[in-house]
XYZ file of C-alpha atoms in Angstrom:
764
model
C 1.346 8.899 2.859
C 0.325 5.860 1.188
C 2.046 3.254 -1.244
C 2.035 5.066 -4.828
C 2.090 8.512 -3.561
C 4.930 10.836 -5.224
C 6.948 12.303 -2.419
C 9.906 14.634 -3.224
C 11.119 17.594 -4.740
C 9.489 18.064 -8.488
C 12.796 19.455 -10.006
C 14.979 16.729 -9.064
C 12.593 13.809 -8.968
C 12.924 10.734 -11.458
C 10.144 10.039 -13.705
C 9.236 6.563 -11.924
C 9.472 8.816 -8.845
C 7.086 11.455 -10.128
C 4.423 8.801 -11.371
C 4.495 6.825 -8.051
C 5.875 3.745 -8.974
C 6.353 1.507 -6.085
C 9.568 -0.081 -7.806
C 12.083 2.932 -7.477
C 15.792 1.704 -6.804
C 18.981 3.201 -6.800
C 18.647 4.329 -10.756
C 16.253 7.123 -9.219
C 19.186 8.366 -6.997
C 21.314 8.623 -10.183
C 18.869 10.475 -12.302
C 18.334 13.096 -9.358
C 22.128 13.122 -9.083
C 22.233 13.942 -12.859
C 19.559 16.751 -11.966
C 21.983 18.591 -9.669
C 24.928 18.146 -11.788
C 23.057 19.558 -14.857
C 22.034 22.432 -12.496
C 25.879 23.353 -10.964
C 26.967 23.399 -14.685
C 23.820 25.383 -16.533
C 22.812 27.525 -13.684
C 19.269 26.168 -13.880
C 17.607 22.460 -13.403
C 17.016 20.635 -16.499
C 13.433 20.921 -16.195
C 11.937 24.281 -15.254
C 8.157 25.774 -14.899
C 6.185 27.916 -12.814
C 4.898 25.063 -10.713
C 5.515 21.602 -9.832
C 2.346 20.462 -12.459
C 4.377 21.786 -15.273
C 8.022 20.418 -14.222
C 6.776 17.125 -14.026
C 4.880 17.315 -17.386
C 7.913 18.543 -19.099
C 9.904 15.595 -17.636
C 7.537 13.227 -19.642
C 7.194 15.292 -22.848
C 10.331 17.310 -23.441
C 13.566 15.573 -24.867
C 16.470 15.021 -22.479
C 18.364 18.436 -22.400
C 21.858 18.931 -23.108
C 23.921 20.985 -20.997
C 26.344 22.087 -23.982
C 23.571 24.214 -25.232
C 23.688 26.531 -22.494
C 27.531 25.893 -21.419
C 29.202 25.247 -24.663
C 32.695 24.802 -23.158
C 31.682 21.668 -21.110
C 32.928 18.488 -22.583
C 30.970 16.186 -24.708
C 31.921 13.181 -22.525
C 30.567 15.135 -19.401
C 27.383 16.077 -21.400
C 26.631 12.401 -22.565
C 27.168 11.240 -19.005
C 24.711 13.578 -17.783
C 21.948 12.931 -20.555
C 22.582 9.118 -19.966
C 21.931 9.669 -16.073
C 18.799 11.779 -17.026
C 17.456 8.910 -19.387
C 13.692 8.658 -18.878
C 13.622 4.864 -18.635
C 15.736 3.448 -15.659
C 17.326 0.882 -17.815
C 18.862 3.168 -20.005
C 20.670 5.161 -17.016
C 24.026 3.975 -15.219
C 23.555 0.713 -13.545
C 25.590 2.079 -10.583
C 26.906 5.330 -9.090
C 30.438 4.096 -9.833
C 29.654 3.847 -13.533
C 28.395 7.252 -13.543
C 31.675 8.618 -11.794
C 33.775 6.756 -14.285
C 31.839 8.173 -17.176
C 32.241 12.037 -15.496
C 36.118 11.455 -14.705
C 36.789 11.193 -18.450
C 35.785 14.581 -19.181
C 37.658 17.830 -18.723
C 36.464 21.355 -19.443
C 37.524 23.119 -22.423
C 39.831 26.116 -21.535
C 38.460 29.529 -21.515
C 39.924 32.828 -21.017
C 41.426 31.240 -17.573
C 41.926 27.478 -18.306
C 40.093 25.487 -15.658
C 39.724 21.619 -15.627
C 36.647 20.164 -13.706
C 36.548 16.274 -12.938
C 33.951 14.934 -11.059
C 33.780 11.740 -9.310
C 30.673 10.354 -7.396
C 30.041 7.533 -4.969
C 26.764 8.412 -3.329
C 23.166 9.439 -3.690
C 21.587 12.564 -4.437
C 18.438 14.729 -3.708
C 14.944 13.272 -4.580
C 12.751 11.861 -2.165
C 11.295 8.552 -2.160
C 8.058 7.623 -3.704
C 5.358 5.935 -2.297
C 2.564 7.356 -3.390
C -0.884 8.157 -4.315
C -2.283 7.137 -7.582
C -3.978 9.459 -9.786
C -7.020 9.125 -11.729
C -7.771 7.050 -14.661
C -9.816 3.492 -14.498
C -10.721 1.054 -17.298
C -14.128 1.104 -18.243
C -15.827 -2.113 -17.714
C -17.223 -4.116 -20.272
C -15.736 -4.995 -23.640
C -19.144 -6.481 -24.446
C -21.778 -7.345 -22.710
C -20.923 -8.828 -18.972
C -17.723 -7.838 -18.693
C -14.502 -7.029 -20.379
C -13.365 -3.554 -20.944
C -12.673 -1.699 -24.251
C -9.265 -1.774 -25.534
C -8.115 1.773 -26.179
C -11.632 2.855 -26.976
C -12.843 5.726 -24.563
C -12.501 9.154 -24.855
C -9.274 8.006 -25.316
C -6.305 7.889 -24.675
C -2.705 6.104 -25.108
C 1.606 5.009 -24.768
C 4.627 6.371 -23.028
C 6.408 9.138 -24.841
C 9.771 7.737 -25.515
C 12.558 10.584 -25.252
C 15.838 10.943 -27.174
C 18.116 9.572 -24.669
C 21.407 8.018 -25.453
C 20.744 4.346 -26.554
C 23.918 3.170 -24.594
C 26.306 3.971 -21.774
C 29.203 6.411 -22.732
C 32.068 4.466 -24.499
C 35.655 4.098 -23.604
C 37.162 7.749 -23.662
C 40.768 9.041 -24.317
C 42.761 9.219 -20.742
C 41.682 11.942 -18.544
C 44.166 14.732 -18.131
C 44.711 13.849 -14.526
C 42.805 11.972 -11.783
C 41.582 13.368 -8.395
C 41.656 11.054 -5.387
C 38.177 9.765 -4.354
C 38.275 11.355 -0.973
C 38.879 14.929 -2.598
C 36.190 14.211 -5.349
C 33.534 13.375 -2.518
C 34.696 16.469 -0.613
C 34.282 18.728 -3.465
C 30.989 17.150 -4.778
C 29.554 17.583 -1.215
C 30.498 21.239 -1.178
C 28.946 21.882 -4.439
C 25.747 19.963 -3.839
C 25.424 22.027 -0.667
C 25.636 25.373 -2.873
C 23.363 23.960 -5.243
C 20.771 23.186 -2.461
C 21.149 26.328 -0.986
C 20.587 28.267 -4.107
C 17.492 26.064 -4.895
C 16.197 26.627 -1.683
C 16.573 30.510 -2.157
C 15.112 30.460 -5.339
C 12.077 28.561 -3.973
C 11.729 31.051 -0.928
C 12.285 34.492 -2.623
C 9.038 36.458 -2.137
C 7.428 37.395 -5.367
C 10.316 36.130 -7.501
C 9.221 34.604 -10.793
C 9.889 31.010 -11.302
C 12.140 29.695 -13.782
C 11.104 30.144 -17.802
C 8.949 27.538 -19.158
C 6.133 26.819 -21.091
C 3.157 28.920 -20.014
C 0.397 26.581 -18.816
C -3.142 27.254 -20.289
C -6.454 25.908 -19.299
C -9.201 26.687 -21.650
C -12.568 26.331 -19.680
C -15.648 25.354 -21.135
C -17.110 28.588 -23.082
C -20.579 29.628 -21.699
C -23.574 29.305 -23.811
C -25.728 32.514 -23.461
C -28.325 31.549 -26.001
C -30.648 28.729 -26.481
C -29.671 25.650 -24.196
C -30.104 23.664 -27.430
C -27.005 25.347 -28.655
C -24.726 24.264 -25.899
C -22.887 21.994 -28.314
C -22.023 25.040 -30.575
C -20.294 26.733 -27.511
C -18.246 23.331 -26.865
C -17.536 23.119 -30.390
C -15.662 26.680 -30.395
C -13.931 25.825 -27.335
C -12.458 22.850 -28.565
C -11.401 24.192 -31.628
C -9.727 27.260 -29.835
C -8.300 24.686 -27.290
C -6.987 22.551 -30.409
C -5.115 25.536 -32.026
C -3.435 26.951 -29.019
C -2.244 23.294 -28.078
C -0.136 23.353 -31.310
C 1.737 26.471 -30.488
C 5.319 26.385 -29.092
C 5.946 27.616 -25.546
C 2.293 26.708 -24.612
C 1.175 23.539 -22.335
C -2.706 23.358 -22.710
C -4.543 21.533 -20.047
C -6.331 18.396 -22.042
C -10.174 18.776 -22.939
C -11.067 15.889 -20.199
C -9.656 17.930 -17.082
C -11.121 21.490 -18.475
C -14.385 20.346 -19.062
C -14.725 19.426 -15.321
C -15.089 22.896 -14.661
C -18.218 23.608 -16.673
C -20.668 25.770 -14.863
C -18.280 25.849 -12.053
C -18.619 28.099 -8.994
C -14.982 27.501 -7.933
C -12.702 30.862 -7.898
C -10.034 31.165 -10.494
C -7.249 30.620 -7.852
C -8.549 27.117 -6.995
C -9.051 25.962 -10.739
C -5.522 27.060 -11.260
C -4.321 25.521 -8.531
C -6.228 22.107 -9.330
C -5.011 22.206 -12.831
C -1.471 23.488 -12.375
C -2.503 26.395 -14.713
C -0.852 29.766 -15.047
C -3.843 31.015 -17.266
C -7.244 30.370 -17.708
C -9.132 31.363 -21.004
C -12.811 31.710 -20.524
C -15.361 33.012 -22.625
C -19.292 33.627 -23.370
C -20.953 32.569 -26.787
C -24.170 33.650 -28.267
C -25.582 31.917 -31.363
C -28.092 34.473 -32.548
C -30.598 32.884 -35.385
C -32.366 35.516 -37.268
C -35.939 35.472 -39.032
C -34.289 35.920 -42.553
C -32.215 32.480 -41.747
C -28.984 34.525 -41.187
C -27.058 33.824 -38.200
C -24.350 35.741 -36.031
C -22.099 34.527 -33.400
C -20.688 36.773 -30.529
C -17.923 35.652 -28.692
C -16.628 37.329 -25.686
C -13.239 35.668 -24.393
C -11.100 36.578 -21.443
C -7.473 35.576 -20.566
C -6.758 35.748 -17.099
C -3.182 35.320 -15.267
C -3.540 33.732 -12.092
C -0.091 33.889 -9.994
C 0.509 32.222 -6.828
C -0.510 34.375 -3.709
C -1.860 37.359 -6.016
C -5.251 38.386 -7.390
C -6.390 37.218 -10.784
C -5.643 39.734 -13.336
C -6.986 40.068 -16.770
C -4.086 39.571 -19.434
C -6.390 40.138 -22.432
C -10.093 40.556 -23.360
C -11.915 41.276 -26.575
C -15.250 40.816 -27.706
C -15.939 39.136 -31.437
C -19.048 39.532 -33.463
C -19.212 37.901 -36.597
C -21.540 36.097 -39.274
C -21.713 32.295 -38.468
C -19.705 31.944 -41.876
C -16.760 33.578 -40.169
C -16.895 31.338 -36.971
C -13.580 29.565 -38.038
C -11.957 33.052 -38.316
C -13.147 33.952 -34.957
C -11.631 30.835 -33.498
C -8.207 31.626 -35.176
C -8.269 35.153 -34.140
C -9.060 34.207 -30.471
C -5.898 31.874 -30.494
C -4.009 34.417 -32.131
C -4.633 37.002 -29.576
C -4.045 34.808 -26.652
C -0.758 33.987 -28.390
C 0.125 37.519 -28.645
C -0.829 38.267 -25.216
C 1.471 35.694 -24.039
C 4.085 37.269 -26.191
C 4.563 33.972 -28.012
C 6.461 34.345 -31.094
C 4.918 32.566 -34.412
C 6.388 31.420 -37.277
C 4.510 30.831 -40.808
C 3.745 27.208 -39.736
C 2.107 28.216 -36.422
C -0.083 30.894 -38.273
C -1.054 28.377 -40.869
C -2.483 26.388 -37.794
C -4.423 29.351 -36.655
C -6.209 30.073 -39.744
C -6.783 26.515 -40.681
C -10.369 25.425 -40.971
C -11.578 22.268 -39.927
C -14.233 22.207 -42.848
C -15.663 24.550 -45.414
C -19.053 23.134 -44.956
C -21.101 24.791 -41.939
C -23.673 22.174 -42.033
C -21.038 19.243 -41.630
C -19.498 21.230 -39.060
C -22.875 21.401 -36.976
C -23.394 17.821 -37.616
C -19.854 16.876 -36.228
C -20.576 19.090 -33.154
C -23.806 17.135 -32.315
C -21.558 13.919 -32.562
C -19.414 15.289 -30.196
C -21.823 16.128 -27.840
C -23.576 12.784 -28.017
C -20.293 10.806 -27.483
C -18.547 13.243 -25.442
C -15.925 12.922 -27.827
C -15.870 9.279 -27.448
C -16.057 9.523 -23.755
C -19.054 7.514 -22.994
C -19.339 3.726 -22.608
C -22.696 3.291 -23.047
C -23.554 1.630 -26.774
C -26.638 3.625 -27.474
C -24.813 7.034 -26.881
C -22.065 5.994 -29.394
C -24.637 4.681 -31.704
C -26.208 7.977 -31.699
C -22.942 9.909 -32.291
C -22.351 7.563 -35.257
C -25.338 8.905 -37.116
C -24.037 12.545 -36.653
C -20.171 11.875 -37.695
C -22.024 10.231 -40.860
C -23.732 13.215 -41.753
C -20.614 15.480 -41.227
C -18.712 13.559 -43.664
C -21.409 13.036 -46.211
C -21.629 16.662 -46.170
C -17.793 17.185 -46.486
C -15.692 13.907 -47.620
C -12.483 15.850 -46.763
C -13.383 16.468 -43.037
C -10.461 14.801 -41.175
C -11.873 15.305 -37.712
C -15.317 13.916 -38.807
C -13.701 10.887 -40.550
C -11.430 10.498 -37.604
C -14.046 10.428 -35.003
C -16.211 8.045 -37.316
C -13.501 5.473 -37.430
C -13.167 5.858 -33.413
C -16.904 5.436 -32.729
C -17.628 2.338 -34.998
C -14.339 0.770 -33.456
C -15.495 1.328 -29.952
C -19.070 0.220 -30.794
C -17.646 -2.808 -32.296
C -16.074 -3.502 -28.689
C -18.505 -2.533 -26.357
C -21.861 -2.939 -28.231
C -22.888 -5.568 -30.660
C -20.181 -6.680 -33.023
C -21.133 -7.053 -36.589
C -19.176 -6.939 -39.835
C -20.869 -3.810 -41.136
C -19.685 -1.874 -37.846
C -16.087 -3.429 -38.471
C -16.248 -2.302 -42.187
C -17.335 0.875 -41.393
C -14.488 1.488 -38.890
C -11.938 0.139 -41.467
C -13.196 2.434 -44.113
C -13.312 5.541 -41.874
C -9.868 4.784 -40.317
C -8.286 4.410 -43.977
C -10.000 7.757 -44.981
C -8.312 9.591 -42.311
C -5.267 8.167 -42.599
C -5.222 9.037 -46.484
C -6.326 12.762 -45.805
C -3.796 13.357 -42.829
C -1.184 10.309 -42.712
C 1.297 12.538 -40.475
C -1.340 13.780 -38.018
C -1.470 12.074 -34.275
C -5.280 12.115 -34.819
C -4.915 9.619 -37.897
C -2.782 7.272 -35.477
C -5.289 7.313 -32.730
C -8.354 6.202 -35.249
C -5.959 3.601 -36.826
C -4.711 2.293 -33.329
C -8.664 2.156 -32.085
C -9.347 -0.007 -35.173
C -6.475 -2.405 -34.911
C -7.012 -2.869 -31.252
C -10.999 -2.860 -30.877
C -11.895 -4.519 -34.156
C -9.155 -6.671 -35.325
C -7.684 -7.375 -31.745
C -4.049 -6.743 -33.073
C -2.793 -4.877 -30.164
C 0.899 -4.989 -31.135
C -0.101 -3.049 -34.361
C -2.632 -0.605 -32.354
C 0.465 0.226 -29.904
C 2.591 1.001 -32.856
C 0.165 3.388 -34.108
C -0.407 5.241 -30.999
C 3.465 5.455 -30.447
C 3.928 6.864 -34.029
C 1.344 9.567 -32.823
C 2.989 10.130 -29.761
C 6.505 10.889 -31.681
C 4.569 13.801 -33.355
C 2.510 14.635 -29.984
C 4.342 13.567 -26.903
C 2.072 15.489 -24.748
C -1.144 13.763 -26.202
C -3.106 12.261 -23.361
C -5.429 10.665 -25.397
C -2.772 8.745 -27.127
C -0.987 7.945 -23.933
C -4.247 6.548 -22.146
C -5.279 4.610 -25.294
C -1.810 3.084 -25.930
C -1.850 1.533 -22.174
C -4.881 -0.742 -22.910
C -2.741 -2.248 -25.994
C 0.186 -2.676 -23.439
C -2.300 -4.566 -21.009
C -3.337 -6.901 -23.712
C 0.392 -7.581 -24.546
C 0.727 -8.357 -20.898
C 2.804 -5.037 -20.205
C 0.968 -4.046 -16.833
C 3.648 -2.362 -14.898
C 4.528 -0.303 -18.178
C 0.865 0.329 -18.693
C 0.439 1.543 -14.936
C 3.364 3.901 -15.335
C 2.223 5.540 -18.246
C -1.412 6.211 -17.008
C 0.004 7.840 -14.151
C 2.219 9.882 -16.715
C -1.302 10.645 -18.524
C -2.904 11.818 -15.308
C -0.110 14.266 -14.819
C -0.852 15.812 -18.430
C -4.500 15.385 -17.937
C -5.302 15.567 -14.145
C -8.882 15.516 -13.954
C -9.556 13.122 -16.897
C -12.477 10.618 -15.989
C -11.142 8.206 -18.565
C -7.618 8.184 -16.954
C -8.811 7.592 -13.503
C -11.247 4.796 -14.400
C -8.418 2.690 -16.293
C -6.035 3.402 -13.492
C -8.268 2.115 -10.862
C -9.164 -1.063 -12.775
C -5.360 -1.587 -13.441
C -4.837 -1.268 -9.892
C -7.482 -3.977 -9.161
C -5.898 -6.181 -11.431
C -2.468 -5.758 -10.001
C -3.832 -6.824 -6.667
C -2.867 -3.375 -5.429
C -6.196 -2.888 -3.346
C -5.563 -0.008 -1.073
C -4.414 2.168 -4.075
C -7.235 1.121 -6.214
C -9.861 1.940 -3.501
C -8.161 5.251 -3.246
C -8.170 5.781 -6.727
C -11.775 4.910 -7.224
C -13.054 6.833 -4.351
C -11.222 10.071 -6.267
C -12.851 9.073 -9.652
C -16.266 9.014 -7.850
C -15.413 12.680 -6.471
C -14.641 13.978 -9.999
C -17.908 12.269 -11.760
C -20.462 11.114 -9.200
C -23.102 9.759 -11.620
C -20.237 7.808 -13.611
C -21.370 4.110 -13.602
C -17.980 2.734 -14.592
C -16.310 4.736 -11.867
C -18.999 3.632 -9.206
C -18.541 -0.080 -10.234
C -14.678 0.596 -10.096
C -15.245 1.641 -6.481
C -17.625 -1.399 -5.642
C -14.952 -3.675 -7.322
C -12.200 -2.311 -5.152
C -14.422 -3.318 -1.897
C -15.382 -6.754 -3.587
C -11.704 -7.840 -4.245
C -11.191 -7.371 -0.321
C -13.790 -9.725 0.485
C -16.372 -6.779 1.518
C -19.668 -7.023 0.127
C -21.274 -5.004 2.690
C -18.805 -2.229 1.935
C -19.534 -2.179 -1.481
C -23.231 -2.373 -1.121
C -22.884 0.946 0.810
C -20.642 2.593 -1.254
C -22.827 2.328 -4.183
C -25.819 3.011 -2.075
C -24.152 6.305 -0.632
C -23.308 7.600 -3.943
C -26.046 6.700 -6.224
C -28.902 9.044 -5.375
C -28.546 11.160 -8.857
C -28.501 7.803 -10.737
C -31.549 6.501 -12.362
C -32.258 3.012 -10.301
C -32.871 1.011 -13.468
C -29.699 2.243 -15.124
C -27.541 1.511 -12.398
C -28.923 -2.131 -11.890
C -28.736 -2.900 -15.561
C -25.017 -1.775 -15.672
C -24.024 -3.943 -12.848
C -25.781 -6.863 -13.948
C -24.401 -6.482 -17.481
C -20.634 -5.527 -17.227
C -18.205 -7.986 -15.284
C -21.476 -10.086 -14.152
C -21.882 -8.243 -11.105
C -25.776 -9.056 -10.645
C -25.156 -10.837 -7.690
C -23.808 -7.904 -6.004
C -27.223 -5.978 -6.315
C -29.391 -6.458 -3.074
C -32.963 -7.571 -3.341
C -34.646 -4.529 -4.482
C -32.124 -3.837 -7.145
C -32.246 -7.526 -8.659
C -36.167 -6.752 -8.599
C -35.795 -3.895 -10.692
C -34.011 -6.088 -13.288
C -36.708 -8.505 -13.808
C -39.275 -6.574 -15.778
C -36.513 -4.763 -18.009
C -37.098 -5.044 -21.838
C -34.156 -5.470 -24.488
C -34.307 -1.506 -24.760
C -32.446 -1.295 -21.539
C -29.588 -3.326 -22.856
C -29.248 -1.292 -26.516
C -31.765 -3.707 -27.915
C -29.333 -6.454 -27.637
C -31.690 -9.300 -27.050
C -28.627 -11.719 -26.369
C -27.447 -9.815 -23.446
C -31.008 -8.757 -22.127
C -31.821 -12.357 -21.996
C -28.618 -13.635 -20.224
C -28.774 -11.152 -17.520
C -32.352 -12.178 -16.715
C -31.260 -15.949 -17.116
C -28.464 -15.344 -14.118
C -30.494 -13.305 -12.174
C -33.257 -15.928 -11.910
C -31.096 -18.506 -11.380
C -29.512 -16.758 -8.294
C -32.978 -16.283 -6.975
C -33.806 -19.807 -7.072
C -36.254 -19.625 -10.218
C -34.547 -22.302 -12.412
C -37.408 -22.602 -14.682
C -37.584 -18.870 -15.619
C -33.850 -19.051 -15.791
C -33.773 -21.796 -18.361
C -36.736 -20.115 -20.531
C -34.489 -16.848 -20.741
C -31.329 -18.911 -21.294
C -33.012 -20.516 -24.462
C -33.827 -16.960 -25.518
C -30.367 -16.134 -25.148
C -29.025 -19.216 -27.117
C -31.067 -18.026 -30.092
C -29.673 -14.762 -30.048
C -25.969 -15.603 -29.752
C -26.177 -18.239 -32.265
C -27.638 -15.658 -34.645
C -24.692 -13.143 -33.668
C -22.059 -16.058 -34.134
C -23.538 -16.430 -37.826
C -22.039 -12.714 -38.620
C -18.912 -13.161 -36.408
C -17.895 -16.561 -36.025
C -14.687 -16.062 -34.344
C -16.144 -13.941 -31.599
C -14.317 -15.200 -28.314
C -16.980 -13.638 -25.833
C -20.000 -14.711 -27.949
C -18.789 -18.501 -27.869
C -18.143 -18.324 -24.183
C -21.426 -16.831 -23.397
C -23.159 -19.114 -25.454
C -21.528 -22.027 -23.525
C -22.785 -20.308 -20.444
C -26.286 -20.198 -21.463
C -26.072 -23.862 -22.863
C -24.804 -24.827 -19.097
C -27.815 -23.100 -17.596
C -30.136 -25.278 -19.957
C -28.371 -28.181 -18.907
C -26.696 -29.136 -22.142
C -23.282 -30.393 -20.875
C -21.164 -31.432 -23.573
C -22.335 -28.473 -26.097
C -21.566 -26.005 -23.201
C -18.114 -27.299 -22.497
C -17.344 -27.043 -26.020
C -18.426 -23.721 -26.663
C -16.516 -22.357 -23.720
C -13.586 -23.941 -24.460
C -13.530 -22.726 -27.923
C -13.977 -19.293 -26.723
C -10.694 -19.696 -24.597
C -8.787 -21.231 -27.506
C -9.785 -18.007 -29.502
C -8.870 -15.581 -26.949
C -6.119 -17.327 -24.526
C -4.512 -15.238 -21.816
C -1.088 -15.706 -23.776
C -2.489 -14.051 -26.688
C -4.651 -11.308 -24.950
C -4.035 -10.610 -21.278
C -6.539 -8.397 -20.871
C -9.818 -9.976 -22.190
C -8.242 -13.649 -21.897
C -8.714 -13.815 -18.250
C -12.396 -12.754 -18.684
C -13.107 -15.458 -21.113
C -11.314 -18.039 -18.946
C -13.440 -17.078 -16.043
C -16.338 -17.656 -17.853
C -15.378 -21.169 -18.813
C -14.795 -21.640 -15.015
C -18.453 -20.847 -14.475
C -19.461 -23.339 -17.062
C -17.593 -26.099 -15.585
C -19.487 -25.301 -12.108
C -22.699 -25.366 -13.990
C -22.193 -28.586 -15.512
C -20.696 -30.359 -12.392
C -17.007 -30.371 -13.150
C -15.529 -28.694 -10.038
C -12.019 -30.245 -10.734
C -11.780 -28.850 -14.344
C -13.237 -25.772 -12.720
C -10.449 -25.322 -10.317
C -8.032 -26.157 -12.910
C -9.026 -22.966 -14.854
C -9.472 -20.992 -11.490
C -6.061 -21.614 -9.808
C -3.965 -19.836 -12.376
C -6.372 -16.794 -12.743
C -5.915 -15.780 -9.060
C -1.935 -15.514 -10.188
C -2.949 -13.602 -13.172
C -3.696 -9.548 -13.805
C -7.237 -9.975 -13.150
C -10.150 -8.729 -10.498
C -10.377 -12.386 -8.989
C -9.090 -12.594 -5.556
C -9.368 -14.977 -2.396
C -11.799 -12.308 -1.203
C -13.790 -12.387 -4.192
C -14.187 -16.000 -4.211
C -15.440 -15.969 -0.539
C -18.295 -13.674 -1.270
C -19.239 -14.564 -4.825
C -22.200 -17.127 -4.729
C -21.272 -18.578 -8.418
C -18.554 -20.031 -6.502
C -20.421 -21.693 -3.852
C -20.419 -25.328 -5.318
C -16.686 -25.361 -4.410
C -17.333 -24.824 -0.910
C -15.624 -27.491 1.115
C -13.358 -28.695 -1.965
C -9.885 -28.715 -0.147
C -8.283 -26.997 -3.419
C -10.915 -24.099 -3.241
C -10.406 -23.823 0.447
C -6.771 -23.550 0.019
C -7.496 -20.642 -2.502
C -9.688 -18.657 -0.464
C -7.659 -18.956 2.736
C -5.219 -16.301 0.893
C -5.153 -12.638 1.745
C -7.660 -10.213 0.161
């Protein structure tokens, strides 16, 4: 096994153990013992499900159960003690087993037909399994703007930890117990009961063909197959998303998130393998044909099939029914499919759930069509390149212009603008568009989690208000605790607030909810790099590239996982081996732009950069010019480097007129002034950038800004000032490491300096 890998029995694993946290302590054993005691009293574990994936998901999304709901004669004191032991956060549990034992000893079973008293005392540890663990997918997208930092909570998003209803404090003093049992007898009795519990658990898990404990049915809605014109692919995707969205709101169902399900588009994998990889019990597939007739009318034919995939058995069709309707009835078809699936799974629906099934996202088909085209362009805000986001913004604007009450259209318009402001060119117009759209969606749907996601993205990406962004995400999670998008988005706000370990835990929880999410694996990989957990980061990065081989952010994560360990050759080899399907100039432009990794490119890739025009950088002349400045300087052509630096200067100064408090633009301006030899002006701009975004205020972007000030000091001949800024960076969650410093040529001026030599002598 590896550090970060979850090891143990899912039924008894604590949340921190299940998420692969390496800081598992004795409170994890208290949680596991709480599971055993709950099972001995209730007859089943606190969280059940058809497979490990479902059990772990319920641990993060369901409230802490009360044993009194199953066994009403259990004393309240015992119930509260067990709930305290089952608290999701370790700090909310008993600090010691002795404290747990004391709380249990105060309880006595209420008399039944034959009066019985049960008092338990505890002094040891319980079942569970140590956590070492593999990490799961997730990395952070590089690039909060040109050259480096990553978007805060943008990306096809997603989120914060679902906080559960657990006792806020330890059980207080109780009345004296009716009697006490000697500790030795307590231990003997407990050992006997635990042995019985283990035996029954073993028999349950080994019974041939026996159904697992009841729990929410886990359904994966795979991308519906388009049988018509390939240009209509987006329409089939839209129907898929609407059906998935309706099903996800029904009680008794756990629906696999979009990002994971979409990994199986046009897949040739058999149903058993898909179900196993997603931890799903049911797969919903369909074919869609959109027929456009010469008279202008349209019909939609949808043929869905619900397949049950039981372990060790052949897939069986649970329900299948074709639908043929006019295009104007497409929303009714979506609701009918979701309703038929619910009926096939024997779900009892109340009036609220029935209303969810019949709800239409918009009454305007043209608005819906424009919205679906926006979703295709942005991959539901899942892309990171500014050009795709900008194209999607145009479609979302069309959608809300055609229907001003279209909640989903406003939500995605708000998020797209906020994300573009963070990763593209930040302008007041984009910021205002994001604000207006976010306010509109909150006004239209104040209680919905989608509104909180849009609001959180605006607060974090545009205003830089991480605390407010996190509050919005957490408000959404109270309504939808299983929303992986909210959970993943909240982790970037947490990181900006300096809550790195908490963010790591929540990313792993998000991965349990959405096991094949590219966004989660990307952000998880970047987080592990910043926390200097390099072997885990490399493992996650390799897994991510396996999920999405052409994703440039994941490929860059893989390269960085090698670079932080001082392995330049390994980084280049990893990129070379996995870049055959990627357009070479796109790869070169991306690496040269985000995280300033132009120096990692080999000679051939650097040559690809030199003839590029601003269009390769979303027509941002400032970024285009600074990339060429750095590349020419690295290659020894200082004349051309200074010429492009002057072009970059003009462009950055123009941008700063519109956004005078943009920390990155100030520090980039300082960098190009340093290349031009304008020492005092360069230092002033760099220091102003750091003052606007210090690490103490923004622990995510702040280190990158300070890194640029280090580069400015080196270019203008101030090595000691550079080291004053560099030394604390190596102790901060960030990607710079001793190994990185040894191979990055931008630090060459420090070679031989005793302070620098001491830094690079460290591990990494």
